Amino acid sequence: MYAAQHLIKNSVMESTQKTYASAWKKWNVFMQVCHHNPTTAFIHCAESTQQQVVHLLLMFVAYCLDALGQQPPTIPKILSGLRHCFRARFINDSAFDDTLLTSMKAGVSRLPYTPRTRLPCTFDMVQHVVYKNTRAGSSKQHFVKAVAVSMAYYLCLRSSEYVSRTSTPRPEAHQFDSQSVEFQLGGRLVSSHLMPRFHWNQVELVKFTLQHAKNIKGGYGVPIWFAVNGLEQDALMFLQLVFLWAQMSLRNRDDPFLSHRTAAGRLDCLTYKTFQATIKDCAVAFGFNPAWFNTHSVRMAAPTVLRAAGGTDREVLLLGRWKGVPTTLTYQGSSTANNNRMLQLLTNSTLFTSQDITLGRVLPPTKETKGSTVRRF
């Protein structure tokens, strides 16, 4: 059994493994609520028929919807994860193909629900967080939030790449570590945890290397670097913020970049909960419903602004490390600048002419036709 579980665990992505583990955990809690042994003794029992298992699965779906508050679209994913867990433990999974369970899944998919709403931040909102947390007298706990929102915006980061879910980061966390942020001084790169001994006027370039994101294989880090010379003030301020945090924070080389060690050696890490509250407070300050914004709103801001500025598909894909254009479109909001740019293109009579119709659509006669024909799309 252990060999089978090990094989299945190592044949799927880490994110999928977490989905399976989450489904199994929900099932165990459900079985305890039903006064069954969560070690599946009931299902292994020879007396348990397929119909009994189907009945349990139907109850489990209802439990997920009512007690756990799961949204209807998550039910198929939970059942799929649970089925894989059954197989990994050599439990008969034929009950998942039962007509009654299939019909219930189809019915659940038609239930009304309120989808989660996420809107992109604006550049002004990002700047608001920066200025609010870098005022005179700001603590390190404040300053690190300004650095975090700047990195998330300019590097188009997922929250897992710059904040921690727990006060002490898990080993498999995706966050930038101290060695993944480097500064070029005199032609050589220096890790961020060594910066207290240097000054800003020595910095020539800042390099970020994404090595731990869920879509990056181990050893295939994605480097992003910016030269200090030639940048406008706002963009330069981003690099200065990163430098100031590197200089004022005490970290070991393997510590998350957005963390700080106290005099006693305790690691103080920026958490997801703290940063989430920062974004929602910012939304309120701009007169928005805070439920519309979360940490991902900062990642959505970057492609929206880049597209409004006339950025190409390639530039947007490169910014967010996406593989396809349809994916990037889900992260982009509409903007006046982008709509006006398209409007100007639509009023240009030289972009599509009568000659283009003749050249591209009208075909000459053939042996089968006496006159010209129009090519179908």
Coordinates of C-alpha atoms in Angstrom, one line a residue:
M1 CA 0.0 0.0 0.0
Y2 CA 2.8 2.4 0.9
A3 CA 4.5 1.8 -2.5
A4 CA 1.2 2.6 -4.3
Q5 CA 0.7 5.8 -2.4
H6 CA 4.3 6.8 -3.0
L7 CA 3.9 6.1 -6.7
I8 CA 0.7 8.2 -7.0
K9 CA 2.1 11.0 -4.9
N10 CA 5.1 11.3 -7.1
S11 CA 3.3 11.1 -10.4
V12 CA 1.2 14.3 -10.0
M13 CA 2.0 17.9 -9.4
E14 CA 2.5 19.2 -5.9
S15 CA -0.7 21.4 -6.2
T16 CA -2.7 18.3 -7.2
Q17 CA -1.3 16.4 -4.2
K18 CA -2.6 19.1 -2.0
T19 CA -6.0 18.8 -3.6
Y20 CA -6.0 15.1 -2.9
A21 CA -4.9 15.6 0.7
S22 CA -7.6 18.2 1.2
A23 CA -10.3 15.9 -0.1
W24 CA -9.1 13.0 2.1
K25 CA -9.1 15.3 5.1
K26 CA -12.7 16.4 4.5
W27 CA -13.7 12.7 4.1
N28 CA -12.1 11.7 7.4
V29 CA -13.9 14.5 9.2
F30 CA -17.1 13.5 7.6
M31 CA -16.7 9.9 8.6
Q32 CA -16.1 10.9 12.2
V33 CA -19.2 13.0 12.1
C34 CA -21.1 9.9 10.9
H35 CA -19.5 7.9 13.7
H36 CA -17.5 5.7 11.3
N37 CA -13.8 4.9 11.6
P38 CA -11.9 7.4 9.5
T39 CA -9.4 4.7 8.7
T40 CA -12.1 3.4 6.3
A41 CA -12.7 0.2 8.2
F42 CA -16.3 0.5 7.3
I43 CA -15.6 0.6 3.5
H44 CA -13.0 -2.2 3.7
C45 CA -15.6 -4.4 5.5
A46 CA -16.9 -7.2 3.3
E47 CA -20.5 -6.5 4.5
S48 CA -20.5 -3.0 3.0
T49 CA -22.2 -3.0 -0.3
Q50 CA -21.6 -0.5 -3.2
Q51 CA -25.0 1.1 -2.4
Q52 CA -23.9 1.8 1.1
V53 CA -20.8 3.5 -0.2
V54 CA -22.9 5.5 -2.7
H55 CA -25.2 6.5 0.1
L56 CA -22.2 7.7 2.1
L57 CA -20.8 9.7 -0.8
L58 CA -24.2 11.4 -1.4
M59 CA -24.2 12.3 2.3
F60 CA -20.6 13.5 1.9
V61 CA -21.6 15.9 -1.0
A62 CA -24.4 17.3 1.1
Y63 CA -22.0 17.7 4.0
C64 CA -19.5 19.6 1.9
L65 CA -22.2 22.0 0.7
D66 CA -24.0 22.6 4.0
A67 CA -21.5 22.1 6.8
L68 CA -18.3 23.1 5.0
G69 CA -19.9 25.8 2.8
Q70 CA -18.2 24.6 -0.4
Q71 CA -19.2 26.3 -3.6
P72 CA -21.0 24.0 -6.1
P73 CA -18.2 24.1 -8.7
T74 CA -15.7 22.6 -6.2
I75 CA -17.7 19.4 -5.7
P76 CA -16.4 17.6 -8.8
K77 CA -12.8 18.4 -7.8
I78 CA -13.3 17.2 -4.3
L79 CA -14.9 13.9 -5.5
S80 CA -12.1 13.4 -8.1
G81 CA -9.5 13.9 -5.4
L82 CA -11.3 11.5 -3.0
R83 CA -11.5 8.9 -5.8
H84 CA -7.7 9.0 -6.3
C85 CA -7.3 8.7 -2.5
F86 CA -9.5 5.6 -2.6
R87 CA -7.4 4.1 -5.3
A88 CA -4.1 4.9 -3.5
R89 CA -5.4 2.9 -0.5
F90 CA -6.7 0.0 -2.5
I91 CA -10.3 0.9 -1.8
N92 CA -12.9 -0.1 -4.4
D93 CA -13.9 3.1 -6.2
S94 CA -16.7 1.8 -8.4
A95 CA -19.3 3.7 -6.3
F96 CA -18.1 6.9 -8.0
D97 CA -19.5 5.7 -11.3
D98 CA -23.0 5.0 -9.8
T99 CA -25.8 6.7 -11.8
L100 CA -27.3 8.2 -8.6
L101 CA -24.0 9.9 -7.7
T102 CA -23.5 11.1 -11.3
S103 CA -27.0 12.6 -11.3
M104 CA -26.3 14.4 -8.0
K105 CA -23.1 15.9 -9.3
A106 CA -25.0 17.1 -12.4
G107 CA -27.7 18.6 -10.2
V108 CA -25.2 20.3 -7.9
S109 CA -23.6 22.0 -10.9
R110 CA -26.9 23.7 -11.6
L111 CA -27.2 25.2 -8.1
P112 CA -27.1 29.0 -7.9
Y113 CA -24.1 30.4 -6.2
T114 CA -22.3 33.7 -5.9
P115 CA -18.9 33.4 -7.6
R116 CA -15.9 35.0 -5.9
T117 CA -15.2 38.5 -7.3
R118 CA -11.7 39.8 -7.7
L119 CA -10.8 43.2 -9.2
P120 CA -7.4 44.6 -10.1
C121 CA -5.8 47.3 -8.0
T122 CA -4.8 50.6 -9.6
F123 CA -1.3 52.0 -9.6
D124 CA -2.6 54.8 -7.2
M125 CA -3.8 52.1 -4.8
V126 CA -0.4 50.5 -4.8
Q127 CA 1.2 53.9 -4.2
H128 CA -1.2 54.5 -1.4
V129 CA 0.0 51.4 0.4
V130 CA 3.6 52.4 -0.2
Y131 CA 3.3 55.9 1.1
K132 CA 1.2 54.9 4.1
N133 CA 3.7 52.4 5.3
T134 CA 6.9 54.4 4.7
R135 CA 6.0 57.6 6.5
A136 CA 8.3 58.9 9.2
G137 CA 8.2 56.7 12.3
S138 CA 7.1 53.6 10.3
S139 CA 8.2 50.3 11.9
K140 CA 9.7 47.4 10.0
Q141 CA 6.3 45.7 10.2
H142 CA 4.9 48.6 8.2
F143 CA 7.8 49.0 5.8
V144 CA 7.8 45.4 4.7
K145 CA 4.2 45.8 3.5
A146 CA 5.3 48.6 1.2
V147 CA 8.1 46.5 -0.2
A148 CA 5.7 43.5 -0.6
V149 CA 3.1 45.5 -2.6
S150 CA 5.8 47.0 -4.8
M151 CA 7.3 43.6 -5.6
A152 CA 3.9 42.0 -6.2
Y153 CA 3.0 44.8 -8.6
Y154 CA 6.1 45.3 -10.6
L155 CA 7.0 41.6 -10.8
C156 CA 3.4 40.3 -11.2
L157 CA 3.7 37.9 -8.3
R158 CA 1.2 35.4 -6.8
S159 CA 0.8 35.8 -3.0
S160 CA 2.6 32.6 -2.4
E161 CA 5.7 34.1 -3.9
Y162 CA 6.1 36.9 -1.4
V163 CA 4.0 36.1 1.8
S164 CA 3.7 33.1 4.1
R165 CA 0.5 31.4 5.1
T166 CA 2.1 30.7 8.5
S167 CA 4.3 32.8 10.8
T168 CA 7.1 30.3 10.2
P169 CA 7.3 29.5 6.5
R170 CA 6.8 25.9 5.4
P171 CA 9.9 24.3 3.7
E172 CA 8.0 24.0 0.4
A173 CA 6.9 27.7 0.3
H174 CA 7.3 29.6 -2.9
Q175 CA 8.6 32.8 -1.4
F176 CA 11.7 34.6 -2.6
D177 CA 14.5 33.7 -0.3
S178 CA 17.4 36.1 0.5
Q179 CA 19.6 34.6 -2.1
S180 CA 17.0 35.1 -4.8
V181 CA 17.2 38.9 -4.5
E182 CA 20.7 40.2 -5.6
F183 CA 22.3 43.6 -6.1
Q184 CA 25.1 44.2 -8.6
L185 CA 28.0 46.2 -7.1
G186 CA 31.1 46.9 -9.1
G187 CA 30.1 44.3 -11.7
R188 CA 29.5 41.5 -9.2
L189 CA 26.2 40.2 -7.7
V190 CA 25.8 40.3 -3.9
S191 CA 23.0 38.5 -2.1
S192 CA 20.4 40.6 -0.3
H193 CA 21.2 39.4 3.2
L194 CA 24.7 40.9 2.9
M195 CA 23.6 44.4 1.9
P196 CA 23.8 46.2 5.3
R197 CA 27.5 46.8 4.6
F198 CA 26.8 48.6 1.3
H199 CA 25.2 51.9 0.2
W200 CA 22.6 52.7 -2.5
N201 CA 25.0 54.8 -4.6
Q202 CA 27.0 51.6 -5.2
V203 CA 24.1 49.7 -6.7
E204 CA 24.2 49.2 -10.5
L205 CA 21.5 46.6 -11.0
V206 CA 18.9 44.7 -9.0
K207 CA 18.2 41.0 -9.9
F208 CA 15.2 38.9 -8.8
T209 CA 15.1 35.1 -9.4
L210 CA 11.9 33.2 -9.1
Q211 CA 12.8 29.7 -8.2
H212 CA 10.0 28.4 -6.1
A213 CA 6.8 29.2 -7.9
K214 CA 4.4 26.4 -8.6
N215 CA 4.8 26.7 -12.4
I216 CA 8.7 26.7 -12.3
K217 CA 10.6 23.4 -12.2
G218 CA 13.4 23.0 -9.7
G219 CA 16.6 24.3 -11.2
Y220 CA 14.8 26.3 -13.8
G221 CA 14.6 29.7 -12.1
V222 CA 13.2 32.7 -14.0
P223 CA 15.6 35.8 -13.6
I224 CA 14.3 39.3 -13.8
W225 CA 16.7 42.3 -13.5
F226 CA 16.5 46.1 -13.7
A227 CA 19.4 48.5 -14.2
V228 CA 19.3 51.5 -11.9
N229 CA 20.4 54.1 -14.5
G230 CA 17.7 55.4 -16.9
L231 CA 14.6 54.7 -14.8
E232 CA 11.9 57.2 -14.0
Q233 CA 11.3 58.2 -10.4
D234 CA 8.4 55.9 -9.5
A235 CA 10.2 52.8 -11.0
L236 CA 13.5 53.8 -9.4
M237 CA 11.7 54.2 -6.0
F238 CA 10.7 50.5 -6.3
L239 CA 14.3 49.4 -6.5
Q240 CA 15.2 51.8 -3.7
L241 CA 12.5 50.3 -1.5
V242 CA 13.9 46.8 -2.1
F243 CA 17.4 48.0 -1.3
L244 CA 16.3 49.7 1.9
W245 CA 14.6 46.6 3.1
A246 CA 17.6 44.5 2.3
Q247 CA 19.7 46.9 4.3
M248 CA 17.5 47.3 7.4
S249 CA 16.4 43.7 7.8
L250 CA 18.4 41.0 9.5
R251 CA 18.1 37.7 7.6
N252 CA 20.0 34.5 6.9
R253 CA 20.6 33.5 3.3
D254 CA 17.8 30.9 3.3
D255 CA 15.3 33.1 5.1
P256 CA 12.4 34.6 3.0
F257 CA 13.4 38.0 1.7
L258 CA 10.3 39.6 3.2
S259 CA 11.2 38.5 6.8
H260 CA 13.3 39.8 9.7
R261 CA 15.1 38.2 12.6
T262 CA 14.7 39.7 16.0
A263 CA 17.6 40.2 18.4
A264 CA 16.7 36.9 19.9
G265 CA 16.9 35.2 16.5
R266 CA 13.1 34.7 16.0
L267 CA 12.0 34.9 12.4
D268 CA 9.3 37.5 11.8
C269 CA 7.7 36.8 8.5
L270 CA 5.1 38.8 6.5
T271 CA 1.9 36.7 6.5
Y272 CA -0.9 36.3 4.0
K273 CA -3.4 37.4 6.6
T274 CA -1.6 40.7 7.3
F275 CA -1.1 41.5 3.7
Q276 CA -4.7 40.6 2.8
A277 CA -5.9 43.1 5.5
T278 CA -3.6 45.8 4.0
I279 CA -5.2 45.4 0.5
K280 CA -8.7 45.4 1.9
D281 CA -8.0 48.5 4.0
C282 CA -6.7 50.2 0.8
A283 CA -9.9 49.3 -1.0
V284 CA -12.0 50.9 1.7
A285 CA -9.8 54.1 1.5
F286 CA -10.6 54.3 -2.2
G287 CA -14.4 53.8 -1.6
F288 CA -14.6 50.2 -2.8
N289 CA -16.2 47.1 -1.3
P290 CA -13.3 45.3 0.4
A291 CA -14.8 41.9 -0.6
W292 CA -13.9 42.7 -4.2
F293 CA -10.1 42.8 -3.5
N294 CA -7.5 40.4 -2.2
T295 CA -3.8 39.8 -2.6
H296 CA -4.4 38.5 -6.2
S297 CA -5.7 42.0 -7.1
V298 CA -2.1 43.2 -7.1
R299 CA -1.1 40.5 -9.6
M300 CA -4.1 41.4 -11.8
A301 CA -3.1 45.1 -11.7
A302 CA 0.2 44.7 -13.6
P303 CA -1.2 43.1 -16.9
T304 CA -4.1 45.5 -16.8
V305 CA -1.8 48.5 -16.7
L306 CA 0.6 47.0 -19.2
R307 CA -2.2 46.3 -21.7
A308 CA -3.6 49.8 -21.3
A309 CA -0.1 51.1 -22.1
G310 CA -0.1 49.2 -25.4
G311 CA 1.8 46.2 -24.2
T312 CA 1.9 43.3 -26.7
D313 CA 0.7 39.8 -26.0
R314 CA 4.3 38.7 -25.7
E315 CA 5.1 41.3 -23.1
V316 CA 2.0 40.5 -21.0
L317 CA 2.8 36.8 -21.2
L318 CA 6.4 37.4 -20.1
L319 CA 5.3 39.6 -17.3
G320 CA 3.1 37.1 -15.6
R321 CA 4.9 33.9 -16.8
W322 CA 1.8 32.7 -18.5
K323 CA 1.8 30.2 -21.3
G324 CA -1.3 31.3 -23.3
V325 CA -3.1 34.5 -24.2
P326 CA -6.6 33.2 -23.0
T327 CA -5.1 32.8 -19.5
T328 CA -3.8 36.3 -19.4
L329 CA -7.1 37.8 -20.4
T330 CA -8.7 36.5 -17.2
Y331 CA -6.3 38.7 -15.3
Q332 CA -6.9 41.9 -17.2
G333 CA -9.5 44.6 -16.5
S334 CA -10.9 47.1 -19.0
S335 CA -9.5 50.6 -19.0
T336 CA -10.3 53.9 -20.6
A337 CA -6.8 54.1 -22.1
N338 CA -7.1 50.7 -23.8
N339 CA -10.6 51.3 -25.0
N340 CA -9.7 54.7 -26.5
R341 CA -6.6 53.1 -28.2
M342 CA -8.9 50.5 -29.8
L343 CA -11.4 53.2 -30.8
Q344 CA -8.7 55.2 -32.6
L345 CA -7.7 52.0 -34.5
L346 CA -11.3 51.4 -35.5
T347 CA -11.6 54.9 -37.0
N348 CA -8.5 54.4 -39.3
S349 CA -9.7 53.8 -42.9
T350 CA -6.2 52.6 -44.0
L351 CA -6.2 49.5 -41.8
F352 CA -8.7 47.5 -43.9
T353 CA -9.4 48.6 -47.5
S354 CA -11.3 47.4 -50.6
Q355 CA -8.0 46.2 -52.0
D356 CA -7.6 44.0 -48.9
I357 CA -11.0 42.4 -49.7
T358 CA -10.0 41.7 -53.3
L359 CA -6.6 40.3 -52.3
G360 CA -7.8 38.2 -49.4
R361 CA -11.4 37.1 -50.2
V362 CA -12.1 37.3 -53.9
L363 CA -10.9 34.3 -55.9
P364 CA -10.5 34.0 -59.7
P365 CA -12.7 31.7 -61.8
T366 CA -11.8 28.0 -62.0
K367 CA -12.8 25.3 -64.5
E368 CA -15.8 24.5 -62.3
T369 CA -16.9 28.2 -61.9
K370 CA -17.6 30.8 -64.6
G371 CA -17.2 33.8 -62.3
S372 CA -15.2 35.0 -59.3
T373 CA -16.0 33.4 -56.0
V374 CA -15.6 34.6 -52.4
R375 CA -13.4 32.6 -50.1
R376 CA -15.0 31.3 -46.9
F377 CA -13.3 31.9 -43.6

